[in-house]
Coordinates of C-alpha atoms in Angstrom, one line a residue:
Chain C
M20 CA -59.9 47.3 162.2
K21 CA -63.9 47.5 161.4
A22 CA -63.3 48.6 158.2
I23 CA -61.2 45.5 156.9
D24 CA -64.0 43.5 158.0
E25 CA -66.2 45.1 155.7
R26 CA -64.9 45.1 152.8
P27 CA -65.1 41.6 151.8
V28 CA -68.6 42.0 152.5
Q29 CA -69.5 44.6 150.3
A30 CA -67.4 42.8 147.8
Q31 CA -69.0 39.9 147.7
P32 CA -73.0 39.6 146.0
A33 CA -74.8 37.4 148.1
P34 CA -74.0 33.6 147.8
A35 CA -77.7 32.8 146.1
K36 CA -77.0 35.6 143.4
R37 CA -73.4 34.3 142.8
L38 CA -74.6 30.8 142.2
K39 CA -77.8 31.8 139.7
K40 CA -74.7 33.5 137.7
H41 CA -72.3 30.7 137.6
H42 CA -75.5 28.8 136.4
A43 CA -76.8 30.4 133.4
E44 CA -72.7 31.2 132.8
D45 CA -71.9 27.2 132.6
L46 CA -75.6 26.5 131.0
V47 CA -74.4 29.2 128.0
G48 CA -71.0 27.6 127.6
R49 CA -72.3 24.1 128.0
S50 CA -74.8 24.3 125.5
Y51 CA -73.1 26.2 122.8
T52 CA -70.1 23.9 123.0
S53 CA -72.6 20.9 122.4
I54 CA -74.4 22.5 119.9
C55 CA -71.0 22.4 118.0
V56 CA -70.5 19.0 119.0
A57 CA -73.9 18.0 117.8
L58 CA -73.5 20.2 114.9
L59 CA -70.3 17.6 113.1
I60 CA -72.5 14.4 114.0
V61 CA -74.8 15.5 111.9
I62 CA -72.9 16.2 109.3
I63 CA -70.8 13.1 109.2
I64 CA -74.6 11.3 109.5
S65 CA -75.7 13.3 106.9
I66 CA -72.6 12.7 104.4
V67 CA -72.4 8.6 104.7
Y68 CA -76.2 8.7 104.2
F69 CA -76.9 11.1 101.4
V70 CA -73.8 9.4 99.7
A71 CA -74.8 6.4 100.4
S72 CA -78.5 6.8 99.5
K73 CA -77.0 7.8 96.0
G74 CA -74.8 5.3 95.6
L75 CA -76.8 2.3 96.7
A76 CA -79.3 3.7 93.8
T77 CA -76.9 2.2 91.0
F78 CA -77.7 -1.3 92.5
I79 CA -81.1 -1.3 93.8
R80 CA -82.5 1.3 91.6
D81 CA -80.9 0.7 88.3
G82 CA -80.2 -2.6 88.6
V83 CA -76.7 -2.7 88.2
S84 CA -74.9 -5.9 89.3
L85 CA -72.4 -5.1 92.2
G86 CA -70.0 -7.9 91.1
D87 CA -70.4 -6.6 87.0
F88 CA -69.7 -3.2 88.3
L89 CA -66.6 -3.9 90.9
F90 CA -65.0 -6.0 88.9
G91 CA -66.4 -5.3 85.3
T92 CA -63.5 -4.0 83.2
T93 CA -65.8 -1.9 80.6
W94 CA -66.5 1.6 80.9
D95 CA -69.0 2.7 78.3
P96 CA -71.9 4.9 80.7
E97 CA -73.6 6.0 77.5
G98 CA -74.2 2.8 75.9
N99 CA -71.8 3.8 72.8
Q100 CA -71.7 0.0 71.7
G101 CA -75.0 -0.8 72.5
E102 CA -76.0 -1.7 76.4
P103 CA -74.4 0.9 78.9
V104 CA -71.8 -1.0 81.1
F105 CA -70.4 0.3 83.8
G106 CA -67.4 -1.9 85.3
V107 CA -65.1 0.4 87.3
L108 CA -62.3 -2.3 87.8
P109 CA -59.9 0.0 85.5
F110 CA -60.6 2.7 87.9
I111 CA -60.9 0.9 91.1
F112 CA -57.1 -0.3 89.6
G113 CA -55.9 2.7 89.2
S114 CA -56.5 4.4 92.4
F115 CA -54.6 1.4 94.0
A116 CA -51.2 1.4 92.0
T117 CA -51.3 5.4 91.9
S118 CA -51.6 5.2 96.2
L119 CA -49.4 2.2 96.8
L120 CA -46.6 3.1 94.2
A121 CA -47.0 6.8 95.4
A122 CA -46.4 5.5 99.4
L123 CA -43.5 3.1 97.8
I124 CA -41.3 5.8 96.5
A125 CA -41.9 8.4 99.4
S126 CA -41.9 5.7 102.5
P127 CA -37.9 5.5 102.0
L128 CA -37.8 9.3 101.3
S129 CA -39.5 10.2 104.5
I130 CA -38.2 7.9 107.1
C131 CA -34.3 9.5 105.8
A132 CA -35.9 12.9 106.1
S133 CA -37.5 11.9 110.3
L134 CA -34.2 10.3 111.1
F135 CA -32.2 13.2 110.0
M136 CA -34.3 15.3 112.0
T137 CA -33.9 13.1 114.7
E138 CA -30.7 11.1 115.1
I139 CA -28.6 12.3 112.8
V140 CA -28.6 16.4 113.7
P141 CA -31.3 16.9 115.7
G142 CA -30.2 20.9 116.1
W143 CA -30.0 21.8 112.6
G144 CA -31.9 19.5 110.9
K145 CA -34.8 20.1 112.6
K146 CA -34.5 23.8 111.5
L147 CA -33.7 23.0 108.0
L148 CA -36.3 20.5 107.5
Q149 CA -39.0 21.4 109.1
P150 CA -39.9 24.1 107.1
V151 CA -39.2 22.5 104.2
I152 CA -42.2 19.7 105.4
E153 CA -44.5 22.3 106.2
L154 CA -44.2 24.2 102.9
L155 CA -44.4 20.9 100.7
A156 CA -47.6 20.0 102.9
G157 CA -49.0 23.6 102.2
I158 CA -48.4 23.7 98.5
P159 CA -52.0 23.9 96.9
S160 CA -52.6 20.0 95.0
V161 CA -53.4 22.3 91.9
V162 CA -49.8 23.4 92.0
Y163 CA -48.4 20.1 92.4
G164 CA -50.7 18.9 89.3
F165 CA -49.4 21.9 87.2
I166 CA -45.9 20.9 87.7
G167 CA -46.2 17.5 86.8
L168 CA -48.2 19.0 83.9
T169 CA -45.4 20.6 82.6
V170 CA -42.3 19.2 84.4
V171 CA -43.1 15.0 85.4
V172 CA -44.7 14.4 82.8
P173 CA -43.0 15.9 79.5
F174 CA -39.4 14.7 81.8
L175 CA -41.4 10.4 81.9
R176 CA -41.9 11.5 77.9
D177 CA -38.3 11.9 76.9
V178 CA -36.9 9.4 79.1
F179 CA -39.9 6.5 78.5
P180 CA -42.1 4.6 75.9
G181 CA -45.1 6.4 75.7
Q182 CA -46.4 9.8 76.4
G183 CA -45.8 10.5 80.0
I184 CA -48.9 10.6 81.0
G185 CA -49.9 7.7 83.3
I186 CA -49.7 5.6 86.5
A187 CA -46.2 6.5 87.1
A188 CA -46.7 11.0 86.0
G189 CA -49.4 10.6 88.9
A190 CA -47.2 8.5 91.4
L191 CA -44.7 10.9 91.5
V192 CA -46.6 13.9 92.1
L193 CA -48.3 12.2 94.6
S194 CA -45.5 11.3 96.5
V195 CA -44.4 14.7 97.5
M196 CA -47.9 15.6 98.0
I197 CA -47.7 13.0 100.6
L198 CA -44.6 13.4 102.2
P199 CA -45.1 15.7 104.4
T200 CA -48.2 13.9 106.1
I201 CA -45.6 10.6 106.3
T202 CA -42.7 12.6 107.7
S203 CA -44.6 14.5 110.0
V204 CA -46.4 11.3 111.7
A205 CA -42.3 9.7 111.8
V206 CA -40.8 12.8 113.7
D207 CA -43.2 12.6 116.4
A208 CA -43.0 8.8 117.1
L209 CA -39.5 9.3 116.4
S210 CA -39.5 12.1 118.8
S211 CA -41.5 10.5 121.4
L212 CA -39.2 7.9 121.8
P213 CA -37.9 7.2 125.6
R214 CA -33.8 8.5 126.0
G215 CA -32.5 5.4 127.8
L216 CA -33.6 3.4 124.5
K217 CA -31.3 4.8 122.8
E218 CA -28.3 5.0 125.5
S219 CA -27.9 1.5 126.3
S220 CA -28.2 0.6 122.5
F221 CA -24.8 3.0 122.8
A222 CA -23.6 1.4 125.4
L223 CA -23.7 -1.8 124.4
G224 CA -20.8 -0.6 121.8
A225 CA -23.7 -0.6 118.8
T226 CA -22.8 2.2 116.0
R227 CA -25.5 4.5 115.3
W228 CA -26.9 2.6 112.1
Q229 CA -27.3 -0.4 114.3
T230 CA -29.2 1.1 116.7
I231 CA -31.6 2.8 114.4
S232 CA -32.3 0.2 112.3
R233 CA -32.6 -2.8 115.1
V234 CA -33.7 -0.5 118.0
I235 CA -35.3 2.4 117.4
L236 CA -36.9 1.5 113.4
P237 CA -38.4 -1.7 115.3
T238 CA -39.9 0.6 118.1
V239 CA -41.3 2.6 115.7
L240 CA -42.7 0.5 113.0
P241 CA -46.5 0.9 113.7
S242 CA -46.4 4.6 113.9
I243 CA -44.3 4.9 110.3
L244 CA -46.9 2.7 108.9
T245 CA -49.2 4.5 110.6
G246 CA -47.9 7.6 108.9
I247 CA -47.8 5.2 105.4
V248 CA -51.4 4.2 106.0
L249 CA -52.5 8.3 106.3
G250 CA -50.6 9.3 103.1
M251 CA -51.9 6.2 101.0
A252 CA -55.5 7.3 101.9
R253 CA -54.5 11.4 101.3
A254 CA -53.4 9.8 97.8
F255 CA -56.7 7.6 97.3
G256 CA -59.2 10.8 98.1
E257 CA -56.8 13.4 96.0
A258 CA -58.6 14.0 92.9
L259 CA -57.2 17.3 90.9
A260 CA -53.3 16.9 90.5
V261 CA -53.6 12.9 89.5
Q262 CA -56.7 14.0 87.0
M263 CA -54.1 16.4 85.5
V264 CA -51.2 14.2 84.4
I265 CA -53.1 10.9 84.5
G266 CA -54.1 11.1 81.0
N267 CA -58.2 9.9 82.2
A268 CA -58.2 6.9 79.5
P269 CA -61.1 4.0 80.5
H270 CA -59.2 1.0 81.0
I271 CA -56.5 -0.8 82.6
P272 CA -53.0 0.2 80.9
R273 CA -50.3 -2.2 80.5
S274 CA -47.9 -0.3 81.4
L275 CA -47.1 2.8 84.0
F276 CA -46.9 5.2 81.1
E277 CA -50.1 4.2 79.5
S278 CA -53.0 6.5 79.6
A279 CA -55.1 5.6 83.3
S280 CA -57.8 6.8 85.5
T281 CA -58.6 6.9 89.1
L282 CA -62.0 6.7 90.8
T283 CA -61.3 10.2 92.0
S284 CA -60.2 11.3 88.2
V285 CA -63.3 10.1 86.5
I286 CA -65.3 11.6 89.0
T287 CA -64.1 15.0 88.8
L288 CA -64.4 15.1 84.4
D289 CA -67.8 13.2 84.9
M290 CA -69.5 14.7 87.2
G291 CA -70.6 18.0 85.5
N292 CA -71.3 16.7 82.3
T293 CA -74.2 14.0 83.7
V294 CA -77.5 14.9 84.4
M295 CA -78.7 14.1 88.4
G296 CA -80.9 11.2 88.3
T297 CA -79.6 8.9 85.6
V298 CA -78.1 6.0 85.7
H299 CA -74.9 7.7 84.5
S300 CA -74.9 9.9 87.5
N301 CA -76.0 7.2 89.9
A302 CA -72.9 5.3 88.8
L303 CA -70.4 8.3 89.9
W304 CA -72.2 8.3 92.9
S305 CA -71.6 4.5 93.4
M306 CA -67.8 5.7 92.8
A307 CA -67.8 7.8 95.6
L308 CA -70.0 5.5 97.9
A309 CA -66.2 3.0 97.2
L310 CA -64.7 6.3 98.2
M311 CA -66.0 6.9 101.4
F312 CA -66.1 2.9 101.9
M313 CA -62.1 2.7 101.5
T314 CA -61.7 6.2 103.9
F315 CA -63.7 4.2 106.5
I316 CA -60.9 0.9 106.0
F317 CA -58.2 3.5 106.1
V318 CA -59.3 5.1 109.3
V319 CA -60.4 1.2 110.7
I320 CA -56.1 0.3 110.0
V321 CA -54.9 3.3 111.3
R322 CA -56.8 2.9 114.7
L323 CA -55.6 -1.0 114.5
L324 CA -52.0 0.2 114.3
E325 CA -52.6 3.0 116.9
R326 CA -53.9 -0.2 119.3
R327 CA -51.1 -1.7 118.5
H328 CA -48.3 1.0 119.3
R329 CA -49.8 1.6 122.3
I330 CA -48.7 -1.8 124.2
Chain K
M27 CA -15.2 -2.6 111.1
K28 CA -17.7 -3.7 108.7
A29 CA -20.6 -2.0 111.3
K30 CA -18.4 0.8 111.0
L31 CA -18.7 1.1 107.3
T32 CA -22.4 -0.2 107.7
D33 CA -23.2 2.9 109.8
K34 CA -21.0 5.2 107.7
I35 CA -22.8 4.1 104.5
A36 CA -26.7 4.2 105.9
T37 CA -25.5 7.7 107.5
F38 CA -24.8 8.7 103.8
F39 CA -28.2 7.8 102.4
I40 CA -29.8 9.3 105.1
V41 CA -28.6 12.7 104.7
A42 CA -28.5 12.7 101.2
F43 CA -32.3 11.6 101.1
A44 CA -33.1 14.3 103.2
L45 CA -31.0 17.1 101.5
L46 CA -33.0 15.4 98.2
I47 CA -35.9 16.6 99.4
V48 CA -34.6 20.5 100.6
A49 CA -33.5 19.8 96.9
V50 CA -37.2 19.1 95.5
L51 CA -38.9 22.1 98.2
A52 CA -36.2 24.3 96.2
G53 CA -36.8 23.0 93.2
L54 CA -39.9 23.2 93.0
I55 CA -40.7 26.6 94.9
G56 CA -37.9 27.9 92.2
F57 CA -39.6 26.3 89.3
I58 CA -42.6 28.1 89.9
L59 CA -41.4 31.4 90.9
V60 CA -39.2 31.5 87.9
R61 CA -42.2 30.9 85.6
G62 CA -44.4 32.7 87.0
L63 CA -42.8 35.7 88.3
N64 CA -42.5 37.7 85.2
H65 CA -45.8 36.8 84.2
I66 CA -47.4 38.6 87.4
S67 CA -48.2 42.4 86.7
W68 CA -51.1 44.7 88.3
S69 CA -53.0 44.2 85.1
F70 CA -52.6 39.8 85.1
L71 CA -53.7 40.8 88.7
T72 CA -56.8 42.8 88.9
S73 CA -57.9 42.1 85.4
A74 CA -60.7 39.7 83.9
P75 CA -59.6 36.4 82.5
Q76 CA -59.8 35.7 78.8
T77 CA -61.5 33.0 77.4
I78 CA -60.3 32.3 73.8
R79 CA -58.0 35.6 73.1
A80 CA -54.4 36.3 75.0
G81 CA -53.6 38.7 78.4
G82 CA -56.4 38.0 80.1
G83 CA -55.7 38.5 84.1
I84 CA -56.7 36.4 87.2
G85 CA -58.9 39.1 89.1
P86 CA -62.1 38.0 89.9
Q87 CA -60.5 34.7 91.2
L88 CA -58.2 36.3 93.7
F89 CA -61.0 38.3 94.7
N90 CA -62.9 35.0 94.9
S91 CA -60.8 33.5 96.7
L92 CA -59.9 35.8 99.4
F93 CA -63.8 36.5 99.8
L94 CA -64.5 32.7 100.2
L95 CA -61.2 32.4 103.0
V96 CA -63.3 35.6 104.7
L97 CA -66.7 33.6 104.5
T98 CA -65.7 30.0 105.7
L99 CA -63.4 31.6 108.0
I100 CA -66.7 33.4 109.5
I101 CA -68.8 30.8 110.1
T102 CA -65.7 27.7 111.2
I103 CA -64.5 29.6 113.5
P104 CA -67.3 29.6 116.1
L105 CA -68.2 26.4 114.9
G106 CA -64.7 24.7 115.6
L107 CA -63.9 27.0 118.4
G108 CA -66.9 25.3 120.7
A109 CA -66.5 22.0 119.5
G110 CA -63.0 22.2 120.3
I111 CA -63.4 23.3 123.8
Y112 CA -65.6 20.8 124.3
M113 CA -63.5 18.3 123.6
A114 CA -61.2 20.0 125.7
E115 CA -62.9 21.0 128.7
Y116 CA -66.4 19.5 128.9
A117 CA -66.1 15.6 127.5
K118 CA -65.5 13.1 129.7
P119 CA -63.2 10.2 128.7
G120 CA -65.8 7.5 127.5
K121 CA -67.7 5.9 124.8
I122 CA -69.4 9.5 123.4
T123 CA -66.2 11.3 123.2
G124 CA -64.5 8.1 121.8
A125 CA -66.7 8.3 119.1
I126 CA -66.6 12.0 118.6
R127 CA -63.4 11.6 118.0
L128 CA -64.0 8.6 115.9
V129 CA -66.2 11.1 114.5
V130 CA -63.6 13.9 113.3
E131 CA -61.0 11.8 112.7
V132 CA -63.1 10.8 110.2
L133 CA -64.6 14.1 108.2
S134 CA -60.5 14.6 108.8
S135 CA -60.4 12.2 105.8
F136 CA -62.4 11.9 103.8
P137 CA -61.3 12.7 100.2
S138 CA -62.6 16.6 99.7
I139 CA -64.5 15.2 96.4
V140 CA -66.6 13.0 98.5
V141 CA -66.9 16.4 100.5
G142 CA -68.0 18.4 97.7
L143 CA -70.5 16.1 96.1
F144 CA -72.1 16.1 98.9
G145 CA -72.6 19.9 99.2
L146 CA -73.2 19.4 95.4
L147 CA -76.4 17.4 96.2
L148 CA -77.5 18.9 99.5
I149 CA -76.6 22.3 99.7
V150 CA -76.4 23.5 96.1
N151 CA -79.3 21.6 95.0
T152 CA -82.2 20.0 97.7
F153 CA -81.6 23.6 99.5
G154 CA -81.4 25.5 96.4
F155 CA -78.3 27.6 97.2
G156 CA -76.9 26.7 93.5
F157 CA -73.7 27.8 92.6
S158 CA -72.4 30.0 95.3
L159 CA -69.6 31.4 97.3
F160 CA -72.3 30.6 100.0
S161 CA -72.5 27.0 99.2
G162 CA -68.7 27.1 98.6
A163 CA -68.3 28.6 102.2
L164 CA -70.3 25.7 103.5
V165 CA -68.3 23.1 102.0
L166 CA -65.3 24.2 103.1
T167 CA -66.7 24.8 106.5
I168 CA -67.6 21.0 106.8
F169 CA -64.0 20.0 104.9
N170 CA -62.0 22.8 107.5
L171 CA -63.8 22.0 110.8
P172 CA -62.0 18.9 112.0
L173 CA -58.8 20.9 111.7
M174 CA -60.6 24.0 113.8
V175 CA -61.1 21.3 116.2
R176 CA -57.9 19.8 116.5
I177 CA -56.1 23.0 117.3
T178 CA -58.3 24.5 119.5
E179 CA -58.4 21.0 121.6
Q180 CA -55.1 20.9 121.4
A181 CA -54.2 24.3 122.2
F182 CA -56.4 24.6 125.3
R183 CA -55.2 20.8 126.6
S184 CA -51.6 22.6 126.5
V185 CA -52.6 26.0 129.3
P186 CA -51.2 25.0 132.2
K187 CA -53.3 23.3 134.7
E188 CA -52.0 25.9 137.4
Q189 CA -54.1 28.5 135.5
K190 CA -56.7 26.8 135.5
E191 CA -56.5 26.2 139.3
A192 CA -56.2 29.6 139.6
G193 CA -59.5 30.2 138.5
L194 CA -61.5 27.8 140.4
A195 CA -59.9 29.1 143.1
L196 CA -60.8 32.9 142.7
G197 CA -64.5 31.0 142.9
L198 CA -65.1 31.7 139.0
S199 CA -68.0 29.5 136.9
K200 CA -66.6 26.8 134.9
W201 CA -67.5 28.8 131.5
K202 CA -65.7 32.0 132.3
I203 CA -61.9 30.3 133.0
I204 CA -62.7 28.8 130.3
S205 CA -63.8 32.2 128.6
S206 CA -61.4 34.7 129.9
V207 CA -58.6 32.6 131.4
L208 CA -57.6 29.6 129.5
F209 CA -58.9 31.2 125.8
P210 CA -56.3 33.7 126.2
V211 CA -53.6 31.9 126.7
A212 CA -55.0 29.3 124.3
L213 CA -55.3 32.1 121.5
P214 CA -51.6 32.4 120.5
S215 CA -51.7 28.6 119.2
I216 CA -54.9 28.6 117.7
V217 CA -54.4 31.7 115.6
T218 CA -51.0 30.3 114.2
G219 CA -53.2 27.2 113.7
T220 CA -56.3 28.8 112.0
V221 CA -54.1 30.7 109.6
L222 CA -52.5 27.9 108.6
A223 CA -55.6 26.4 107.9
A224 CA -56.6 29.1 105.6
G225 CA -53.5 28.9 103.2
R226 CA -55.0 25.1 103.0
V227 CA -58.7 26.8 102.2
F228 CA -56.9 28.9 99.3
G229 CA -55.4 25.8 97.2
E230 CA -58.6 23.8 97.7
A231 CA -60.2 22.9 94.9
A232 CA -61.7 19.9 94.0
A233 CA -64.7 20.2 96.9
L234 CA -65.2 23.6 95.3
L235 CA -65.5 22.3 91.8
F236 CA -69.1 21.3 92.8
T237 CA -70.4 24.3 95.3
A238 CA -68.8 27.0 94.1
G239 CA -68.8 26.6 90.4
M240 CA -66.6 26.9 87.6
S241 CA -67.7 30.3 86.5
T242 CA -67.7 34.1 87.7
P243 CA -70.2 36.4 86.7
R244 CA -69.5 39.4 84.9
L245 CA -68.1 41.4 87.9
D246 CA -68.9 45.7 88.9
F247 CA -66.8 46.7 91.0
T248 CA -67.9 49.8 91.9
N249 CA -71.2 47.9 92.7
W250 CA -71.1 47.4 96.3
N251 CA -75.0 46.1 96.6
P252 CA -74.3 43.1 98.1
L253 CA -77.8 41.4 96.1
S254 CA -76.9 42.5 93.5
P255 CA -76.1 39.8 91.1
T256 CA -72.9 41.3 89.2
S257 CA -71.7 42.7 92.8
P258 CA -68.3 41.0 94.2
I259 CA -69.8 41.1 97.7
N260 CA -73.1 39.1 96.6
P261 CA -72.3 36.2 98.7
F262 CA -75.3 34.0 96.3
R263 CA -73.4 34.2 92.7
P264 CA -70.7 31.6 91.3
A265 CA -67.4 31.8 91.8
E266 CA -64.8 30.1 90.3
T267 CA -61.5 30.8 93.0
L268 CA -58.1 31.1 92.1
A269 CA -57.5 27.0 92.6
V270 CA -60.0 25.8 90.4
H271 CA -59.1 28.6 87.9
I272 CA -55.6 27.2 87.1
W273 CA -57.5 23.6 87.3
K274 CA -59.2 24.3 84.3
I275 CA -56.9 26.8 81.9
N276 CA -55.1 23.2 82.5
S277 CA -57.7 20.7 81.6
E278 CA -59.3 23.0 79.1
G279 CA -57.5 26.3 78.5
I280 CA -58.1 27.7 75.0
A281 CA -56.8 30.9 75.6
P282 CA -53.2 30.9 73.7
D283 CA -51.5 32.0 76.7
A284 CA -53.1 29.3 79.1
A285 CA -49.5 28.0 80.0
Q286 CA -48.1 31.2 81.0
I287 CA -51.5 32.0 82.8
A288 CA -51.1 29.0 84.4
A289 CA -47.7 29.5 86.0
G290 CA -48.3 33.1 86.4
A291 CA -51.4 32.6 88.7
S292 CA -49.8 29.3 90.3
A293 CA -46.9 31.6 91.4
V294 CA -49.3 33.8 93.3
L295 CA -51.1 30.9 95.0
V296 CA -47.7 29.9 96.1
I297 CA -47.1 33.5 97.7
L298 CA -50.1 33.6 99.1
V299 CA -49.5 30.3 100.7
L300 CA -45.5 31.3 101.7
V301 CA -47.3 34.8 102.8
F302 CA -49.9 32.7 105.1
N303 CA -47.3 30.7 106.5
L304 CA -45.1 33.8 107.8
L305 CA -48.3 35.6 109.1
A306 CA -49.7 32.5 111.1
R307 CA -45.7 33.0 113.3
W308 CA -46.0 36.2 113.1
L309 CA -49.0 36.5 114.3
G310 CA -48.7 33.7 116.9
G311 CA -45.7 35.2 118.5
V312 CA -47.6 38.7 119.0
L313 CA -50.5 37.5 120.5
Y314 CA -48.1 35.7 122.6
K315 CA -47.0 39.0 124.2
A316 CA -49.8 40.6 124.1
M317 CA -52.0 38.5 125.4
T318 CA -50.2 36.0 128.5
A319 CA -48.7 37.6 131.5
S320 CA -45.1 37.3 130.1
K321 CA -44.5 41.0 129.5
R322 CA -46.8 42.5 132.3
M323 CA -44.9 39.9 134.8
G324 CA -41.5 41.2 133.9

């Protein structure tokens, strides 16, 4: 009897000492994790600060007007025809055209894939497509660019007039790259739908397509739009794959199969050949600032869509 | 009758489009492997590239990619784990937590080229690390950190609440519960996520163009002094990775067999990504058995 009484007393250290140890452990944990989070915040603030300070120098120090920069159609940073001109409208146009077109191609495919996985054959459909989507997401962008260059461009050259390079080639390559983004968001939304919704529609005698088109899709529309915006954001920022297939001509193309440029492709190609601090280099930084600004806009849109979905 | 016909047609299209995606993937992988595999040989994997003559390999690039991956993971894992644990366990819902969440979201959607340019400005030029593996690893850390944070947070959140309560009932401190009760349970999904993220690091090129550089010095694989400029394990030397190499030979390759080298290198890259995918699943499963009580209880 005595021995049993004694054991817990021996096993437990004095309460004060234990509390001290607890405090020390918690202090270590809390400070370690807080430092990591603080670092994240430092990183983002410094990215925004440095890119903005470089990008704004074009307008503040070098005296390029914002209007000429955003809406000018001539890009002649070396001043081959007199004064250097920095009009980036062709690149802004190229970026928007490729990413919008890519979203337009990828969205219906993604929606069908997600419906296939959740509504048509939820069992083996998911087993078949889930790894496919993951692998498509895993293939590196330079490999997409390489395939674009060796398959898509020659195909377009044979079928359509022109060189094959251009916005159409860029959009096709990008559409495969953003397929996984849209699909996985759509699948998440579809599989978290309450069961009753679908069952009540079937109970009313609706066919599967009527249920999908009139009940399921309208309900998950904000989520699908979120996925499309995320995909577009990815397409907008993608650099190398697009650069390889778009042709990189500094003008607004007259057709989809004519050489064009995007913001990212120009930065990729020119940044290595310019001297830091020159107007040309600063103009490239301004384009990076524009890319960053677009990222913020995409994030805001996604946030707004998510808020709508919650209600 | 009409509704049923529409239903059949719609179903047909959905199935057709879904199968089209499978066909696209099969075509992609098939094309890469068929075009690339016959070019892969031991000498291709180990020899240095040639600039103007045919017959160059991808040895240094392959080594750089792997080395850069290791460096990046060494920096990313402790930081990502810490921030993820903070988000899952310490952060209270409120304005500040919302702001951190926004930071993670924005950071993960930044185009990699913008992050690369930032690295060029700050790490390469201002801090003076130059075009080096170290600069590249730091930039990839920025690029990978939000992903790591999200993986860790999700893994910790999916640990059953009872585990935490059991720890509290034992009178453990919060950090002790996190490190010895929750962490082992969360580890399998963290490892799976990390390996998948590592596969992404492999393919990343845009951010590395301006930080790790587009060239590799002549490496002497018998020199293991980490401070020597020709040593492969010197982290402060410029290093062209496999993905950057593929981009470079496709954009400006002048070797006569540039197309075959690009095909071979792409095949190697895709195979590595496939291996990482399989490894992630396998490792996750093994760790789940080892770290949780599922085996000991049974």
